[in-house]
Short mmCIF file of C-alpha atoms in Angstrom, two decimals:
data_model
loop_
_atom_site.label_atom_id
_atom_site.label_comp_id
_atom_site.label_asym_id
_atom_site.label_seq_id
_atom_site.Cartn_x
_atom_site.Cartn_y
_atom_site.Cartn_z
CA MET A 1 0.11 -0.16 0.24
CA PHE A 2 1.49 3.61 -1.07
CA LYS A 3 2.27 5.72 2.08
CA VAL A 4 2.59 9.06 2.31
CA ASP A 5 6.05 10.81 3.47
CA TRP A 6 4.42 14.37 5.66
CA PRO A 7 7.33 16.70 5.83
CA LYS A 8 8.03 17.09 9.48
CA LYS A 9 8.17 21.52 8.74
CA ILE A 10 7.63 23.51 6.03
CA ASP A 11 10.27 26.00 4.89
CA SER A 12 8.37 28.96 5.74
CA ASN A 13 11.19 31.64 4.16
CA ARG A 14 11.50 29.20 1.34
CA LEU A 15 8.16 29.42 0.40
CA LEU A 16 7.86 32.79 0.68
CA THR A 17 9.64 33.48 -1.59
CA GLU A 18 9.46 31.10 -3.97
CA ILE A 19 5.78 33.20 -3.99
CA SER A 20 7.66 36.51 -4.51
CA ASP A 21 9.75 35.28 -7.39
CA PHE A 22 6.17 33.35 -9.22
CA PHE A 23 4.51 36.52 -8.56
CA ALA A 24 6.89 39.42 -9.70
CA THR A 25 6.17 40.82 -6.07
CA PRO A 26 8.63 42.26 -3.55
CA LYS A 27 9.62 39.68 -0.51
CA THR A 28 9.09 43.41 1.88
CA GLU A 29 5.36 43.24 0.53
CA VAL A 30 4.84 39.46 0.08
CA ASP A 31 6.67 38.84 3.92
CA LEU A 32 4.22 41.63 5.37
CA LEU A 33 0.88 39.86 3.58
CA TRP A 34 1.63 36.35 4.93
CA ARG A 35 1.88 37.82 8.29
CA ASP A 36 -0.93 40.27 7.95
CA TYR A 37 -3.39 36.79 6.65
CA ARG A 38 -1.67 34.60 9.21
CA SER A 39 -2.83 36.54 11.74
CA PHE A 40 -6.26 36.38 10.39
CA SER A 41 -6.47 32.70 10.01
CA LYS A 42 -5.47 32.73 13.76
CA ARG A 43 -8.30 34.56 14.54
CA GLN A 44 -10.68 32.89 12.76
CA GLN A 45 -9.57 29.82 14.05
CA TYR A 46 -9.00 27.82 11.13
CA THR A 47 -6.14 25.05 12.86
CA LYS A 48 -9.21 24.49 15.15
CA THR A 49 -12.64 24.06 13.34
CA LEU A 50 -11.04 23.06 9.83
CA LYS A 51 -7.99 21.53 10.72
CA GLU A 52 -4.50 21.70 8.25
CA ARG A 53 -3.76 18.45 7.63
CA LYS A 54 -6.14 17.20 4.69
CA THR A 55 -7.23 20.45 3.45
CA LEU A 56 -6.15 23.69 1.60
CA ASN A 57 -3.86 24.95 5.36
CA THR A 58 -3.04 28.69 5.91
CA GLU A 59 0.27 29.17 3.38
CA GLU A 60 -2.43 27.33 0.22
CA SER A 61 -4.87 29.87 1.41
CA PHE A 62 -2.56 32.68 1.74
CA ILE A 63 -1.44 31.89 -2.20
CA LEU A 64 -4.88 32.03 -2.86
CA PHE A 65 -5.26 34.98 -1.52
CA LEU A 66 -2.42 37.06 -2.91
CA MET A 67 -3.81 35.85 -6.18
CA LEU A 68 -7.22 37.57 -5.27
CA LYS A 69 -5.57 40.60 -3.61
CA LEU A 70 -3.31 40.78 -6.88
CA PHE A 71 -5.77 40.12 -10.25
CA ALA A 72 -9.40 40.95 -8.29
CA PRO A 73 -11.33 38.41 -10.60
CA LYS A 74 -14.24 38.85 -11.66
CA SER A 75 -15.56 35.40 -10.35
CA ILE A 76 -14.58 32.51 -8.23
CA ILE A 77 -15.10 28.65 -9.06
CA GLU A 78 -14.61 25.99 -6.60
CA VAL A 79 -14.33 22.56 -8.38
CA GLY A 80 -14.58 20.00 -5.59
CA THR A 81 -15.91 21.07 -2.36
CA GLN A 82 -16.86 18.07 -0.51
CA TYR A 83 -16.96 19.41 3.42
CA GLY A 84 -16.99 23.46 2.38
CA LYS A 85 -13.55 24.03 4.15
CA SER A 86 -11.64 25.69 1.45
CA THR A 87 -14.71 27.28 0.61
CA ARG A 88 -15.28 28.42 4.59
CA ARG A 89 -11.87 30.36 4.15
CA MET A 90 -12.57 31.58 0.58
CA ILE A 91 -15.68 33.34 1.35
CA ASP A 92 -14.21 34.35 4.72
CA MET A 93 -10.92 35.73 2.15
CA THR A 94 -13.66 37.78 -0.14
CA ARG A 95 -14.85 39.81 2.89
CA LYS A 96 -11.54 41.06 4.27
CA LEU A 97 -10.74 42.31 0.79
CA GLY A 98 -14.11 43.36 0.38
CA MET A 99 -15.18 41.93 -3.24
CA PRO A 100 -18.40 41.39 -3.59
CA ILE A 101 -18.31 38.10 -5.34
CA LYS A 102 -20.62 34.84 -4.64
CA ILE A 103 -18.09 31.52 -4.92
CA GLN A 104 -19.31 28.96 -7.21
CA CYS A 105 -18.78 25.19 -6.08
CA PHE A 106 -19.30 22.35 -8.35
CA ASP A 107 -19.40 18.93 -6.51
CA ILE A 108 -21.52 15.46 -7.49
CA ALA A 109 -22.80 15.97 -3.74
CA ASN A 110 -24.30 17.80 -1.21
CA LEU A 111 -21.93 17.45 2.37
CA VAL A 112 -21.23 20.85 2.92
CA LYS A 113 -21.04 21.91 6.54
CA HIS A 114 -19.32 24.78 6.73
CA PHE A 115 -20.97 27.38 4.82
CA GLN A 116 -24.21 28.52 4.00
CA PRO A 117 -26.50 28.40 1.19
CA ASP A 118 -26.84 32.09 0.69
CA GLU A 119 -22.79 32.46 1.26
CA ALA A 120 -22.25 30.36 -1.67
CA ASN A 121 -23.65 28.82 -4.35
CA LEU A 122 -23.75 24.73 -4.74
CA VAL A 123 -24.09 23.27 -8.33
CA LEU A 124 -24.67 19.14 -7.96
CA LYS A 125 -23.03 18.63 -11.63
CA ASP A 126 -20.15 16.39 -12.87
CA LEU A 127 -17.89 18.79 -14.55
CA THR A 128 -15.78 16.13 -16.37
CA ASP A 129 -16.97 16.26 -20.16
CA THR A 130 -19.00 20.26 -18.88
CA PHE A 131 -15.98 22.21 -17.74
CA LYS A 132 -15.62 24.34 -20.90
CA HIS A 133 -19.24 25.10 -21.18
CA ASP A 134 -20.45 25.32 -17.72
CA VAL A 135 -17.40 27.56 -16.08
CA LEU A 136 -15.42 29.22 -18.88
CA ASP A 137 -18.44 29.90 -21.60
CA ILE A 138 -20.43 31.42 -18.89
CA HIS A 139 -18.59 33.10 -16.27
CA PRO A 140 -16.42 36.12 -16.09
CA PRO A 141 -12.76 35.44 -16.09
CA GLY A 142 -11.49 35.16 -12.17
CA LEU A 143 -9.69 31.97 -10.28
CA ILE A 144 -10.20 28.36 -10.09
CA TYR A 145 -9.55 26.27 -7.32
CA LEU A 146 -9.54 22.86 -8.17
CA ASP A 147 -9.74 20.16 -4.79
CA ALA A 148 -11.04 17.00 -6.88
CA HIS A 149 -9.05 13.90 -7.79
CA PRO A 150 -10.53 12.44 -10.94
CA TYR A 151 -7.72 11.77 -13.89
CA LYS A 152 -10.03 12.95 -16.80
CA LEU A 153 -11.40 16.53 -14.68
CA ILE A 154 -8.29 17.10 -13.57
CA LEU A 155 -6.46 17.27 -17.28
CA ASN A 156 -9.65 18.57 -18.88
CA VAL A 157 -9.05 21.16 -16.28
CA ILE A 158 -5.53 21.90 -16.93
CA GLN A 159 -6.06 21.97 -20.61
CA GLU A 160 -8.90 24.19 -21.22
CA VAL A 161 -7.09 26.39 -18.64
CA LEU A 162 -4.10 26.62 -20.85
CA ARG A 163 -6.06 27.32 -23.86
CA THR A 164 -7.87 30.64 -22.20
CA PRO A 165 -5.60 34.05 -22.11
CA ASP A 166 -7.42 35.21 -18.76
CA TRP A 167 -8.23 32.51 -15.88
CA ARG A 168 -5.80 31.61 -13.64
CA LEU A 169 -6.10 28.34 -11.62
CA ALA A 170 -5.35 26.55 -8.34
CA ILE A 171 -4.35 23.31 -7.96
CA HIS A 172 -4.25 20.94 -4.53
CA ASP A 173 -2.06 18.40 -4.23
CA CYS A 174 0.16 18.44 -6.68
CA SER A 175 3.07 17.67 -4.03
CA ALA A 176 5.40 14.61 -5.38
CA ILE A 177 4.70 13.09 -1.72
CA LEU A 178 1.22 12.39 -3.00
CA CYS A 179 2.39 10.89 -6.11
CA ASN A 180 2.39 6.70 -6.56
CA PRO A 181 5.17 6.43 -8.64
CA LYS A 182 3.29 2.82 -9.51
CA MET A 183 -0.28 3.48 -9.63
CA GLU A 184 -2.52 0.30 -9.07
CA ILE A 185 -5.32 1.51 -9.48
CA THR A 186 -7.17 2.63 -13.03
CA LYS A 187 -7.82 6.44 -14.21
CA ASP A 188 -11.66 5.89 -14.50
CA ASP A 189 -11.71 4.30 -10.99
CA PRO A 190 -13.11 6.69 -8.30
CA ASN A 191 -11.72 5.21 -5.55
CA ILE A 192 -8.95 7.80 -4.93
CA THR A 193 -7.36 8.52 -1.88
CA SER A 194 -4.53 9.23 0.18
CA ARG A 195 -3.55 5.41 0.15
CA THR A 196 -4.25 5.00 -3.37
CA GLY A 197 -1.79 7.77 -4.57
CA ILE A 198 -3.56 10.48 -6.74
CA TRP A 199 -3.76 11.76 -10.06
CA GLU A 200 -2.63 15.30 -9.99
CA ARG A 201 0.97 15.39 -10.51
CA TYR A 202 0.39 12.56 -13.85
CA CYS A 203 -2.35 15.17 -14.99
CA LEU A 204 0.13 17.80 -14.73
CA ALA A 205 3.56 15.89 -16.88
CA ALA A 206 0.28 15.12 -19.42
CA ALA A 207 -0.40 18.67 -20.15
CA PHE A 208 2.88 19.61 -20.05
CA GLY A 209 4.75 17.37 -22.29
CA ILE A 210 7.19 15.39 -18.93
CA ALA A 211 7.41 11.26 -18.45
CA ASP A 212 8.00 11.44 -14.94
CA PRO A 213 5.11 12.71 -12.75
CA LEU A 214 7.57 12.65 -10.42
CA ASP A 215 10.93 14.62 -12.01
CA GLU A 216 11.59 18.15 -10.91
CA GLN A 217 10.36 20.05 -13.48
CA LEU A 218 7.01 19.49 -13.29
CA ASN A 219 7.71 22.27 -10.13
CA ARG A 220 7.93 24.57 -12.32
CA GLN A 221 7.07 24.94 -16.28
CA GLU A 222 6.65 27.78 -18.83
CA THR A 223 4.89 27.46 -21.97
CA PRO A 224 4.79 30.61 -24.53
CA THR A 225 1.44 31.34 -22.98
CA HIS A 226 1.73 30.60 -19.32
CA LEU A 227 3.85 29.91 -15.79
CA MET A 228 3.53 27.56 -13.47
CA ARG A 229 4.71 26.72 -10.48
CA VAL A 230 4.34 24.22 -7.59
CA PHE A 231 5.07 25.46 -4.03
CA SER A 232 6.56 24.17 -1.56
CA THR A 233 3.46 23.60 0.36
CA LEU A 234 2.49 20.71 2.84
CA HIS A 235 0.20 19.61 -0.20
CA GLY A 236 2.26 21.18 -2.91
CA LEU A 237 -0.26 23.80 -4.37
CA CYS A 238 -0.20 24.30 -7.63
CA VAL A 239 -0.92 27.51 -9.57
CA ILE A 240 -1.24 28.09 -13.11
CA ILE A 241 -1.35 32.53 -15.08
CA PRO A 242 -1.05 33.32 -18.30
CA LYS A 243 1.87 35.29 -18.79
CA LYS A 244 0.16 38.98 -19.32
CA ALA A 245 -1.17 38.91 -15.67
CA SER A 246 2.01 37.29 -14.21
#
């Protein structure tokens, strides 16, 4: 059975330097925003109410917070909502930033526990074959947060975003530690967990033309139109942005 070897500690200074470099934002500004967001997160008591291990954690949510602040997206889309833990953080981010945006959430079942129906809009639909039609073609350009694990869905979202000039994508769980080099389940098997290994790095590798999903080159890629980075967070948050918005 595949076992995740979780790191004992995350190097915050290294992470903040990665963030500064990728978003072309002065390190001093990133450090200041990080201190502000970390204080905000502590006041919200996320580590107690939402936990950190199996969901978007404080460092990863800070990257989303920074993206909201830098790019002021016109819409926020979440694909894979489950209990709504990450949604709760994003709702609170938009309130902190004074952004009048109602997050559009997509999942195949309503398991929400952490936000109310008037705080975000949950759509029960499988986007595997309709992502472009149901998201990109309908909503104004913005930020997509992807935290769903089916192979075909992940790959479709990445490929469609790489074809657009103005959407930004954040993908959870892209760390090499979560990537099983010997996947024993098929790509259409819905029973994906950390015990099987997950498909995120396989999909990134397919989208960016890299043979080995564990290749360190996959942590940083560039195309003629987009920049991609897998940050050194606990779960490996991946961000893809168009170059014109970098």
